[in-house]
PDB file of C-alpha atoms and ligand atoms in Angstrom:
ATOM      1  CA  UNK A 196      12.003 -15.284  83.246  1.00 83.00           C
ATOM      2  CA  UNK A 197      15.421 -16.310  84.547  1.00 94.00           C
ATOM      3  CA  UNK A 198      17.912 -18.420  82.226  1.00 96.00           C
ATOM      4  CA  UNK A 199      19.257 -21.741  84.339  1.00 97.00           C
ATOM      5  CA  UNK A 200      21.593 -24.389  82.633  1.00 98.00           C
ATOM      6  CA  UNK A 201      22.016 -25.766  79.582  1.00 98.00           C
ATOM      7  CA  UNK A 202      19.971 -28.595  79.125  1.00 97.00           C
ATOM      8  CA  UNK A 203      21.053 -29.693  75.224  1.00 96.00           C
ATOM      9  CA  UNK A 204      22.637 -28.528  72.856  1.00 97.00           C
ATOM     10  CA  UNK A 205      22.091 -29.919  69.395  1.00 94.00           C
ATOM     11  CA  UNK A 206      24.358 -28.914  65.566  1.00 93.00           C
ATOM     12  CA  UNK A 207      22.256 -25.200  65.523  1.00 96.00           C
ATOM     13  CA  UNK A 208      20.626 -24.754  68.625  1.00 98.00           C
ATOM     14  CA  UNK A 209      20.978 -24.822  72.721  1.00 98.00           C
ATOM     15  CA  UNK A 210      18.190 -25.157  74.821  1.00 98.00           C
ATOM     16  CA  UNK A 211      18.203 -23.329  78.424  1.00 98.00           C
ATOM     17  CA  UNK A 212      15.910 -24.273  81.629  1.00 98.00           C
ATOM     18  CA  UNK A 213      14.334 -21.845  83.083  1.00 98.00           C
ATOM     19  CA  UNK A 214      12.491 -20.978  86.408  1.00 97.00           C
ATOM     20  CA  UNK A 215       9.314 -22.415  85.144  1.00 96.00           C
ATOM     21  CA  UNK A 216       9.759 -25.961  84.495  1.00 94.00           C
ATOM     22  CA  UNK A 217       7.534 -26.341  81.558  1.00 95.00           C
ATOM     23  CA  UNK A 218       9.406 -23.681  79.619  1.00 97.00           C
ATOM     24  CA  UNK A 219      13.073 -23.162  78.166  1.00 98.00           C
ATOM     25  CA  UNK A 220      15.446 -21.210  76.424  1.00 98.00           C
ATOM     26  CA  UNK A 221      15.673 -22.137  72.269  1.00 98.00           C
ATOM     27  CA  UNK A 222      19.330 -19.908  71.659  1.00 98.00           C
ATOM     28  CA  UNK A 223      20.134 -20.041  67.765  1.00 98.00           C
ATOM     29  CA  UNK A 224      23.870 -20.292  67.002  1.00 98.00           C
ATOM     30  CA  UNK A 225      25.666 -19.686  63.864  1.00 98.00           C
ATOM     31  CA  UNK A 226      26.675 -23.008  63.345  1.00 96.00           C
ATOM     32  CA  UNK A 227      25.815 -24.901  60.275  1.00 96.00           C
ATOM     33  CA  UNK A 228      26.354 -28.656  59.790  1.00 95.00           C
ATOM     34  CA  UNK A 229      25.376 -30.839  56.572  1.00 93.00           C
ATOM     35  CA  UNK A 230      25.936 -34.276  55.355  1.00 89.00           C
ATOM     36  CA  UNK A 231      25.586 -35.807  58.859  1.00 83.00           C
ATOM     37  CA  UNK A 232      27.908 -33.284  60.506  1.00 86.00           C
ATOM     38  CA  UNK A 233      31.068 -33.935  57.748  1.00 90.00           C
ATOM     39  CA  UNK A 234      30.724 -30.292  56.546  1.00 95.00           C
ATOM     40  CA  UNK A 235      30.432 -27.763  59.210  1.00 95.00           C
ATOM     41  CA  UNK A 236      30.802 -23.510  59.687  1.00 96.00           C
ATOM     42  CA  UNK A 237      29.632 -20.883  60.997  1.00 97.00           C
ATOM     43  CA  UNK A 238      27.621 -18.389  59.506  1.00 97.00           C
ATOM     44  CA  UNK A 239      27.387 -15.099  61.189  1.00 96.00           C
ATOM     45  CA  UNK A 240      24.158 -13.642  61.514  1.00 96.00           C
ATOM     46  CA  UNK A 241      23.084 -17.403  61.025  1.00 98.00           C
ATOM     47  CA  UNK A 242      20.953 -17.795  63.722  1.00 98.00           C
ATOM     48  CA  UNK A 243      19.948 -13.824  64.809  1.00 97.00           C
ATOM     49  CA  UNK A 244      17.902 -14.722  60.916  1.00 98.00           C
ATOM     50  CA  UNK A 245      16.625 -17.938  61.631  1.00 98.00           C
ATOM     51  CA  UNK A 246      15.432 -16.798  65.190  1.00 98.00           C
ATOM     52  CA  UNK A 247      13.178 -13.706  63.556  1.00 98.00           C
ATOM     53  CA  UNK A 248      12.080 -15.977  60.816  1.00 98.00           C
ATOM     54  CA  UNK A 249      10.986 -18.603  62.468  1.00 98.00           C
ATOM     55  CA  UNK A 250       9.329 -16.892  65.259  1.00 98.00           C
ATOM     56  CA  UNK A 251       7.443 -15.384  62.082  1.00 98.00           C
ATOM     57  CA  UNK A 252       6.641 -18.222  60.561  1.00 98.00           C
ATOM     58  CA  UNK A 253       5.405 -19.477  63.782  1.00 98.00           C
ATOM     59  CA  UNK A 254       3.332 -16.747  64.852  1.00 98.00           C
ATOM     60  CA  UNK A 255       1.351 -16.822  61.175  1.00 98.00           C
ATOM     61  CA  UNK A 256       0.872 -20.717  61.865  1.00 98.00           C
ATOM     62  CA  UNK A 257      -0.913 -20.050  65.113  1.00 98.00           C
ATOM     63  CA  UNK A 258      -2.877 -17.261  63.885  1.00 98.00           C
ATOM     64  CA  UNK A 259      -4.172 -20.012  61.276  1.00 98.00           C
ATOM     65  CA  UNK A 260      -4.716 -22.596  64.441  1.00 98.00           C
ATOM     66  CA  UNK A 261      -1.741 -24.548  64.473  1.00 98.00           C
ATOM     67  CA  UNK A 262      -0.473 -25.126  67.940  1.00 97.00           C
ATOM     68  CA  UNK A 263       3.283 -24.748  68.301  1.00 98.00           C
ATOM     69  CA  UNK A 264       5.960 -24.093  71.083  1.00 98.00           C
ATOM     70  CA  UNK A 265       6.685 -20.744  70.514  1.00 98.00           C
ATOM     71  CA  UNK A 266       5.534 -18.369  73.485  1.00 98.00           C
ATOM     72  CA  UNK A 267       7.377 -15.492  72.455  1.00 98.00           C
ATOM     73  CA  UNK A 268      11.138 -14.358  71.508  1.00 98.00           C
ATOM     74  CA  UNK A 269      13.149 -12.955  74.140  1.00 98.00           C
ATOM     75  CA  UNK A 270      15.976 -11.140  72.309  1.00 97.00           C
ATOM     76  CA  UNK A 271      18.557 -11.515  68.841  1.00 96.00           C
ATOM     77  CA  UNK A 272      19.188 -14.950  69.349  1.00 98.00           C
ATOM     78  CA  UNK A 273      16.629 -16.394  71.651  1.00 98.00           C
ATOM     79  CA  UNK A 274      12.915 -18.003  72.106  1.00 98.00           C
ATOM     80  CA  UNK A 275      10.749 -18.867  75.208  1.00 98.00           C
ATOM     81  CA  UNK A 276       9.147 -21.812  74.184  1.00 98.00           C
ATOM     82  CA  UNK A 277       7.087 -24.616  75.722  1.00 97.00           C
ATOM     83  CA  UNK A 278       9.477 -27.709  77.219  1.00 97.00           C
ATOM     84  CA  UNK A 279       7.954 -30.689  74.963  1.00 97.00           C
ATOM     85  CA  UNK A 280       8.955 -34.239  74.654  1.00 97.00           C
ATOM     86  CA  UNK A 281      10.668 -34.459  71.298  1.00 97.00           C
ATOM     87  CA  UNK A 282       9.187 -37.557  68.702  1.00 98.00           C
ATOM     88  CA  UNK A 283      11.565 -39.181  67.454  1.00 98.00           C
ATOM     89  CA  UNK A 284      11.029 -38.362  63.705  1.00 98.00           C
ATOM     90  CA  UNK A 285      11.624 -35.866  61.251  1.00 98.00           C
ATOM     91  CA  UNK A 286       8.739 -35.282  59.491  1.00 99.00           C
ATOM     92  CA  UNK A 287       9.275 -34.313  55.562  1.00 98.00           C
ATOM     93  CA  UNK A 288       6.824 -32.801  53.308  1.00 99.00           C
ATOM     94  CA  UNK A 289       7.493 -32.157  49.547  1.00 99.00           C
ATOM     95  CA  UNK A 290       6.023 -30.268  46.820  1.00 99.00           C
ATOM     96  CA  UNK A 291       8.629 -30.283  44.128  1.00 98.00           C
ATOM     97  CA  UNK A 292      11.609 -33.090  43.836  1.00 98.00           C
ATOM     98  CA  UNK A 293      15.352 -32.409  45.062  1.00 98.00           C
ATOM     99  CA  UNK A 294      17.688 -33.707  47.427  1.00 98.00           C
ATOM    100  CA  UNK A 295      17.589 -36.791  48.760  1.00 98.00           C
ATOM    101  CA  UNK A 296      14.210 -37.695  47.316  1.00 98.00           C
ATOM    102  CA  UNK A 297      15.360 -37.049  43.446  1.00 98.00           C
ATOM    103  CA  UNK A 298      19.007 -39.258  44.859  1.00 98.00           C
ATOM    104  CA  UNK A 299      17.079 -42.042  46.608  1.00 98.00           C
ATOM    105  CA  UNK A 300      14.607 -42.486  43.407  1.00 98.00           C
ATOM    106  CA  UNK A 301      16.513 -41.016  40.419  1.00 98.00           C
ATOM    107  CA  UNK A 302      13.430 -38.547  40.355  1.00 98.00           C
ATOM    108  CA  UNK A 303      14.303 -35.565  37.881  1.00 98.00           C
ATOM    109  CA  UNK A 304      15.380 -33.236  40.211  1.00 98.00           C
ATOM    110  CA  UNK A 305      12.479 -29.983  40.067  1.00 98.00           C
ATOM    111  CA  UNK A 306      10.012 -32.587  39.042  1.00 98.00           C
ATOM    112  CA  UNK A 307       6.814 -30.519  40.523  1.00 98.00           C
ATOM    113  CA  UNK A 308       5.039 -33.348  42.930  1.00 98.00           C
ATOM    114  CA  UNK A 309       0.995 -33.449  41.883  1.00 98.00           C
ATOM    115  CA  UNK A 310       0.438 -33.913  45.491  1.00 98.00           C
ATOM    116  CA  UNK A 311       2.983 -33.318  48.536  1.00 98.00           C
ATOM    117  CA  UNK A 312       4.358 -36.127  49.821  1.00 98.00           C
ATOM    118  CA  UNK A 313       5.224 -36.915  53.259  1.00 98.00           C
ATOM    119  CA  UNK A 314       8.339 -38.761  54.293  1.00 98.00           C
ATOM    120  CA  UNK A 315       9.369 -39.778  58.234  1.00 98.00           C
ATOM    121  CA  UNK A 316      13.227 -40.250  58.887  1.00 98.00           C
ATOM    122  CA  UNK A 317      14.063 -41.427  62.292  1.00 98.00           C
ATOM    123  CA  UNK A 318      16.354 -38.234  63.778  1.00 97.00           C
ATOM    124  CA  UNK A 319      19.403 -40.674  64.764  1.00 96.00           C
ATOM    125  CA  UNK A 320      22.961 -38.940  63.712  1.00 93.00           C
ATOM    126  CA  UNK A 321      25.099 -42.076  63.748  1.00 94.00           C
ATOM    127  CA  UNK A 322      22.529 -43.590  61.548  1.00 96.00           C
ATOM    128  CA  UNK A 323      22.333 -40.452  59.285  1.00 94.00           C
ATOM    129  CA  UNK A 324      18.204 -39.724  59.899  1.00 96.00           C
ATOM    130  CA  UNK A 325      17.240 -43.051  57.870  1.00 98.00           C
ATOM    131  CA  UNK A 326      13.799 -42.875  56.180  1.00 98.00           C
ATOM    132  CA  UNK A 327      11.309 -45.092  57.916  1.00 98.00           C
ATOM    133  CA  UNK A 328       8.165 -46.052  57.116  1.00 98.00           C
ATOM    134  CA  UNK A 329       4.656 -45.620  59.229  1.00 98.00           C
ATOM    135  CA  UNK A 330       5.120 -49.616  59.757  1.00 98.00           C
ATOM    136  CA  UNK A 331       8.448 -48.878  61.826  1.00 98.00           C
ATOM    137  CA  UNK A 332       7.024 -46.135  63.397  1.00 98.00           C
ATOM    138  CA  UNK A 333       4.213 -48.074  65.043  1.00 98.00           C
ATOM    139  CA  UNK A 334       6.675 -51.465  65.219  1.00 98.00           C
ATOM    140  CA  UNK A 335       9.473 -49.531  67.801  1.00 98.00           C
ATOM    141  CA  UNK A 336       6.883 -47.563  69.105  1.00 98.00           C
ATOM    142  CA  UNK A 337       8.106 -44.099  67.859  1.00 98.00           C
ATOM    143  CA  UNK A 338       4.881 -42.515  67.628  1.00 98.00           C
ATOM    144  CA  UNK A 339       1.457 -43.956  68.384  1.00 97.00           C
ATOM    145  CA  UNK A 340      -1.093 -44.580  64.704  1.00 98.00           C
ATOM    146  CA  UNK A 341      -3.326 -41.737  66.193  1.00 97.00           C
ATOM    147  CA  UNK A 342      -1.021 -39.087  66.427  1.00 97.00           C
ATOM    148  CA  UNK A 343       0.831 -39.871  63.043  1.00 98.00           C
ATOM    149  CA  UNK A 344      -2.559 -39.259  61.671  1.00 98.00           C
ATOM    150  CA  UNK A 345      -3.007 -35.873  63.951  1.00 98.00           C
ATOM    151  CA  UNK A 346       0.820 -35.360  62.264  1.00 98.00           C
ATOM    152  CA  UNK A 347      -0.007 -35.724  58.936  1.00 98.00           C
ATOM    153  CA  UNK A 348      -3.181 -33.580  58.848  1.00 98.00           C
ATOM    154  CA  UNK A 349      -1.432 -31.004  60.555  1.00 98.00           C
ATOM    155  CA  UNK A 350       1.760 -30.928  58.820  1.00 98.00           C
ATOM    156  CA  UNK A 351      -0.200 -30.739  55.128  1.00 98.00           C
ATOM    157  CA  UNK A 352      -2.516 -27.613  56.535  1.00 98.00           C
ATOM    158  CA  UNK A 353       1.501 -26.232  57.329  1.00 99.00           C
ATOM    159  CA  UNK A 354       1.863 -26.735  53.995  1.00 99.00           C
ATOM    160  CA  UNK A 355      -0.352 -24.963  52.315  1.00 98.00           C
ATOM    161  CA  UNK A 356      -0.129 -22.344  54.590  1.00 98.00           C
ATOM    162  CA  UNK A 357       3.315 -22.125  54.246  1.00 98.00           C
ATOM    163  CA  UNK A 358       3.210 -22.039  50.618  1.00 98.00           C
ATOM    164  CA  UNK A 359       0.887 -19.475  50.473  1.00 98.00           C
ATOM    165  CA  UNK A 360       3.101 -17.302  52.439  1.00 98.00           C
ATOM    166  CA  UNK A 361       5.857 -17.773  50.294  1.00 98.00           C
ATOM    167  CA  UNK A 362       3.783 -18.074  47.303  1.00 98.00           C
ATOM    168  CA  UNK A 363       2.785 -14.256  47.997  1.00 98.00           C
ATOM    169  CA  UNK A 364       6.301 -12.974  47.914  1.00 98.00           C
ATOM    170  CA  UNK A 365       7.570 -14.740  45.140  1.00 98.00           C
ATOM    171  CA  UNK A 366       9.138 -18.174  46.804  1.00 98.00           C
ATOM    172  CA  UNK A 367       8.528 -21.770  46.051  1.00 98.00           C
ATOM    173  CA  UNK A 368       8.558 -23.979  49.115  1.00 99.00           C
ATOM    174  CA  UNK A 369       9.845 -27.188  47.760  1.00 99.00           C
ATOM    175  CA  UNK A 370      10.634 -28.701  50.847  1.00 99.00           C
ATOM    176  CA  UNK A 371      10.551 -28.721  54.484  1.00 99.00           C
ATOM    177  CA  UNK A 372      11.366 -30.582  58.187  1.00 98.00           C
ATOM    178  CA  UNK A 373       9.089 -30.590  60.681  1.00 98.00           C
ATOM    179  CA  UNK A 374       9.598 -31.704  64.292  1.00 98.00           C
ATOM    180  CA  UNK A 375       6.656 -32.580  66.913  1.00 98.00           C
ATOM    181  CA  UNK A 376       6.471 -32.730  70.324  1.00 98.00           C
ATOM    182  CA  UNK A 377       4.326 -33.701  73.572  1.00 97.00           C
ATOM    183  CA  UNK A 378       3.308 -30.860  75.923  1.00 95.00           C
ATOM    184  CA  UNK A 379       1.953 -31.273  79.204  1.00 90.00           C
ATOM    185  CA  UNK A 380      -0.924 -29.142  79.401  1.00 88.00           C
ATOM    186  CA  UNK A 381      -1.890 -28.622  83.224  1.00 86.00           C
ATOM    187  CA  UNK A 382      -5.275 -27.344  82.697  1.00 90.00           C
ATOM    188  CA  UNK A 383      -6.657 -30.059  80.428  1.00 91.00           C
ATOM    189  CA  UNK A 384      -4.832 -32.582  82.361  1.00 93.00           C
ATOM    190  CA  UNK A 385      -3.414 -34.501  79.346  1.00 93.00           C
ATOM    191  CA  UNK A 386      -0.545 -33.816  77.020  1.00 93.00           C
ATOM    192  CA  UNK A 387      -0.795 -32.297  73.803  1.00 95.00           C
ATOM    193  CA  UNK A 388       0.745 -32.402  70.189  1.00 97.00           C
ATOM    194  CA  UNK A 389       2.412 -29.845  69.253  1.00 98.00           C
ATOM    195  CA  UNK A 390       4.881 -28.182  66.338  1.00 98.00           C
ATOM    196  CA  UNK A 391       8.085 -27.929  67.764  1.00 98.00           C
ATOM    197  CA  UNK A 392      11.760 -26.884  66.756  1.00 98.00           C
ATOM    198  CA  UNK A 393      11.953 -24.342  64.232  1.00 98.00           C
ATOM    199  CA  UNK A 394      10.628 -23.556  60.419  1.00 98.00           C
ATOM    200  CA  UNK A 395      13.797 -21.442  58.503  1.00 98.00           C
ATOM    201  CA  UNK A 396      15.839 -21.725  55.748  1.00 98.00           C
ATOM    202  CA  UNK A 397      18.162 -24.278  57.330  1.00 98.00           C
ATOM    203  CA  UNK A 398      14.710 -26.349  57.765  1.00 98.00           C
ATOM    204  CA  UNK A 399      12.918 -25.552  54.848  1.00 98.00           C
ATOM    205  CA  UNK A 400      14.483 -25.284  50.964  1.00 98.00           C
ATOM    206  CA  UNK A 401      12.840 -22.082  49.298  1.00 98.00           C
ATOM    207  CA  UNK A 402      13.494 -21.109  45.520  1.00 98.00           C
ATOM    208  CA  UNK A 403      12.885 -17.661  43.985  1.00 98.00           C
ATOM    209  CA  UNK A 404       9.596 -18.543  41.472  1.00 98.00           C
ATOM    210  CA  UNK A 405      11.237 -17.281  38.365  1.00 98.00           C
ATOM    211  CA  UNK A 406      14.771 -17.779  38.213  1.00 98.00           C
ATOM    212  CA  UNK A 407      14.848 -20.813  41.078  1.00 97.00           C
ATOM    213  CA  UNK A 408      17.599 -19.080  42.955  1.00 98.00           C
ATOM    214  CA  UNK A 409      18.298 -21.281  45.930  1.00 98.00           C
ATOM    215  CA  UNK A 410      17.481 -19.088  49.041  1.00 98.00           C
ATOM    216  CA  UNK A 411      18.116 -21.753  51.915  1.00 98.00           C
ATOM    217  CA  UNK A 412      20.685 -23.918  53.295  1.00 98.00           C
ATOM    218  CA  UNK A 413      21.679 -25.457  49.998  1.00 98.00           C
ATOM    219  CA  UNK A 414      23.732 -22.533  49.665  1.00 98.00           C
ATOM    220  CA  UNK A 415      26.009 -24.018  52.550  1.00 97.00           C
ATOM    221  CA  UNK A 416      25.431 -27.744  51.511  1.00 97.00           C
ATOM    222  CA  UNK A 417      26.642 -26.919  47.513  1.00 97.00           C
ATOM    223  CA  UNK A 418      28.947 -24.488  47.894  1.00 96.00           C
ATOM    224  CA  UNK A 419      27.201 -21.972  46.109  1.00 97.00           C
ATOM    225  CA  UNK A 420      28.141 -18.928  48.237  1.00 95.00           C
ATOM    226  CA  UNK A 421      26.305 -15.758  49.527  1.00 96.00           C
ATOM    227  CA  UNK A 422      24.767 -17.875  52.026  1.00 97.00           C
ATOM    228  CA  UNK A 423      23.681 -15.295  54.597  1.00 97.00           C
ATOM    229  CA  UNK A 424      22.036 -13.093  51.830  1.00 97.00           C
ATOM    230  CA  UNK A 425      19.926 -16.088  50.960  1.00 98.00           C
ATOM    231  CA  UNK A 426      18.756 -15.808  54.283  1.00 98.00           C
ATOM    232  CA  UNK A 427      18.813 -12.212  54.526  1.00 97.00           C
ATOM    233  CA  UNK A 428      16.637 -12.445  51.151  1.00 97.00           C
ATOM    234  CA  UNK A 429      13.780 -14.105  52.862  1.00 98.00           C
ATOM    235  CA  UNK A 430      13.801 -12.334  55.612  1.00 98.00           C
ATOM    236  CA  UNK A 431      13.820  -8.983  53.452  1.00 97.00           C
ATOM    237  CA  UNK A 432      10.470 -10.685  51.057  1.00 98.00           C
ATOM    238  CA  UNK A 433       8.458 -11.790  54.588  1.00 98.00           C
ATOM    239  CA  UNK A 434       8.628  -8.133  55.264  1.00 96.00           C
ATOM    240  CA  UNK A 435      10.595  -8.207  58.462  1.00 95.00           C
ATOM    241  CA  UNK A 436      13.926  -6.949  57.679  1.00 84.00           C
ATOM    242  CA  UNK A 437      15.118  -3.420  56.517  1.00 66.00           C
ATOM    243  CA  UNK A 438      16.538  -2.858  53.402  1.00 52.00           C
ATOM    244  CA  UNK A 439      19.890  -1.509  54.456  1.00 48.00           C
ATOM    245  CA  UNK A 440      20.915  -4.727  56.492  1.00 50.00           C
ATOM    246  CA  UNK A 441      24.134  -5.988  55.891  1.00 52.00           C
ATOM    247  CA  UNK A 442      25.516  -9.004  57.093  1.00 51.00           C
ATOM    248  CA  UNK A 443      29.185 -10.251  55.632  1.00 47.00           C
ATOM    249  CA  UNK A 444      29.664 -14.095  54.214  1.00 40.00           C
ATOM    250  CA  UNK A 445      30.753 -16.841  56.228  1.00 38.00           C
ATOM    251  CA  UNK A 446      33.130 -15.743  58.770  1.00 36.00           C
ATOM    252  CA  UNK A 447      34.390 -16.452  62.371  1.00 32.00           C
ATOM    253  CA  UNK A 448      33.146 -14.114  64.902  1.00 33.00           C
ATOM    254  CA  UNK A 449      32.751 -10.881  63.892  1.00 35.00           C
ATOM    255  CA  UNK A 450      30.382  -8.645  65.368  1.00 35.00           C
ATOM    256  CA  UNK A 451      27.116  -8.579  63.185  1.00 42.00           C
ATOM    257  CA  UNK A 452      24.434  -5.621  63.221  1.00 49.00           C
ATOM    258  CA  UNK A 453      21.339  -6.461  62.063  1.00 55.00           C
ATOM    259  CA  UNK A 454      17.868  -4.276  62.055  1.00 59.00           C
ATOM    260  CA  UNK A 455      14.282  -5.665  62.341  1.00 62.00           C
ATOM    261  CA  UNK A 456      11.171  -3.888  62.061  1.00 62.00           C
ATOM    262  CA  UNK A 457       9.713  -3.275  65.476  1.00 56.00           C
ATOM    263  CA  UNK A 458       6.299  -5.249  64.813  1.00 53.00           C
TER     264      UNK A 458
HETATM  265  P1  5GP B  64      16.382 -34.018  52.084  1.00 60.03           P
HETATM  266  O1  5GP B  64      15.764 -35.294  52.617  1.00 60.03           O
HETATM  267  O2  5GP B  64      16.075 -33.818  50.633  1.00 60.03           O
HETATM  268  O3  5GP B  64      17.820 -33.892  52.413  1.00 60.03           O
HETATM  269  O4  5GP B  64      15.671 -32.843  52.890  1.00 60.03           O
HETATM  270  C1  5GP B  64      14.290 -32.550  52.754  1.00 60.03           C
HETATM  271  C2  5GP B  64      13.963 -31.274  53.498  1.00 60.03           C
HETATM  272  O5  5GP B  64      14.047 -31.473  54.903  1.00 60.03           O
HETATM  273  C3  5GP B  64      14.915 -30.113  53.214  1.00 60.03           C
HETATM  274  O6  5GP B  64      14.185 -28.909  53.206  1.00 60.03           O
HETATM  275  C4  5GP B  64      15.904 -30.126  54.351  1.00 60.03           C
HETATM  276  O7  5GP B  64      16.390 -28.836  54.632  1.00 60.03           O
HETATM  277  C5  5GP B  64      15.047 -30.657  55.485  1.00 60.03           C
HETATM  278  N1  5GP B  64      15.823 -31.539  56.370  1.00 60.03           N
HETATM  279  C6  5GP B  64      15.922 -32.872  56.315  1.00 60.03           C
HETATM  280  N2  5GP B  64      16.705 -33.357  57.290  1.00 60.03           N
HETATM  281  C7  5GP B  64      17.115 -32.292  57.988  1.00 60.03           C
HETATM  282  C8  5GP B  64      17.955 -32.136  59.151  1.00 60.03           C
HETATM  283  O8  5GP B  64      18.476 -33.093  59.732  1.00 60.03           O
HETATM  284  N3  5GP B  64      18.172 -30.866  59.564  1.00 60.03           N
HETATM  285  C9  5GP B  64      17.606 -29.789  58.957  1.00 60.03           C
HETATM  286  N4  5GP B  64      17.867 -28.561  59.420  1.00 60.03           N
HETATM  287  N5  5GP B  64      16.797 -29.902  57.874  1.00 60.03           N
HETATM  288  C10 5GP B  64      16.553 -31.143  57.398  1.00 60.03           C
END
């Protein structure tokens, strides 16, 4: 597979044609962002992490029949993935109340939900990803009534397949982002909805079950330090990171080893 040009690049990712049309490059970088791009850094070992757990996460969610881009990671930093057309929204589920669901309502932050909820926001930067509702989806044409419902199904089976996961090695999944996309598939002739992007702690916010330790990109948004080894954490509980890694905190450029497991 032969890298061409860069087609995008986005706050934590690039994506790279390639020699097949219907597939590119997804390259991770270190960069974080929060608060609409206000607050940025870069994290090294950032994205080598997010890259191994996401293709993880991935790879469990197909073996449980959930369709997604992922065809196979190439290397540290990147993923040959399907080229999809990107909808417009980000797709939210929720199991226990934080962020901008406990500031929006005044809901007791940690409030555990009785059932998750699902939220759309509209991904638009200068408008800061405002929550929409199905209405506005269907008014502006965002998404079509059939494949919302397709969305939602899909995105709650994530859910408790996700949770499970985490559930299993000690992690709450209180939140998460979700992106979908439209892929053309040639030998049904039609196109085809798909989970796109990437599921990782900048994506998803994961507490430790007893003492709630925040284990995900919160670290960066609150200050709270240690940032890397809440992602280094994760990686370590899913089972695909040695124990000796050891990745330094925030810094600029510095070379970064890493091990994985060979799978
Ligand atoms: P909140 O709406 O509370 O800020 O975020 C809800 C969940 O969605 C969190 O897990 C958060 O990480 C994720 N999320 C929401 N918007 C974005 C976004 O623009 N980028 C990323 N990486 N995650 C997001």
């Amino acid at each position: 597979m032969q890298k061409g040009k860069k087609i995008y690049e986005g706050k934590a990712k690039i994506i790279y044609a390639t020699n097949d049309k219907d597939l590119v490059i997804q390259h991770f970088k270190d960069d974080a962002t929060a608060f609409n791009n206000l607050k940025k850094a870069k994290i090294e070992g950032k994205g080598v992490l997010n890259n191994r757990i996401s293709e993880h996460l991935l790879t469990s969610l197909k073996n449980c029949g959930i369709k997604n881009h992922l065809i196979k990671r190439l290397n540290m930093r990147e993923q040959l993935i399907k080229k999809v057309e990107i909808i417009p929204i980000e797709f939210i589920v929720r199991n226990i109340a934080t962020g901008s669901l406990s500031k929006r309502l005044g809901i007791q932050e940690g409030t555990k939900l009785d059932n998750p909820l699902l939220e759309y926001c509209l991904k638009n930067d200068d408008l800061s990803d405002p929550i929409i509702s199905k209405e506005h989806i269907y008014a502006f044409n965002w998404s079509s009534e059939s494949e919302i419902k397709e969305i939602d199904k899909l995105s709650l089976r994530v859910n408790d397949i996700l949770s499970g996961m985490f559930k299993a090695i000690n992690i709450k999944l209180v939140d998460f982002k979700l992106e979908y996309g439209k892929y053309w598939n040639k030998d049904k002739d039609r196109f085809e909805l798909i989970l796109a992007d990437e599921i990782s702690p900048d994506t998803c916010r994961l507490w430790d079950e007893k003492t709630e330790k925040k284990l995900d990109k919160d670290r960066f948004r609150k200050d709270l330090g240690n940032i890397i080894q809440g992602y280094q954490e994760v990686a370590r509980r899913l089972g695909i990171m040695h124990e000796e890694t050891n990745i330094k905190e925030v810094s600029f450029s510095r070379p970064t080893s890493i091990k994985f497991k060979k799978k």
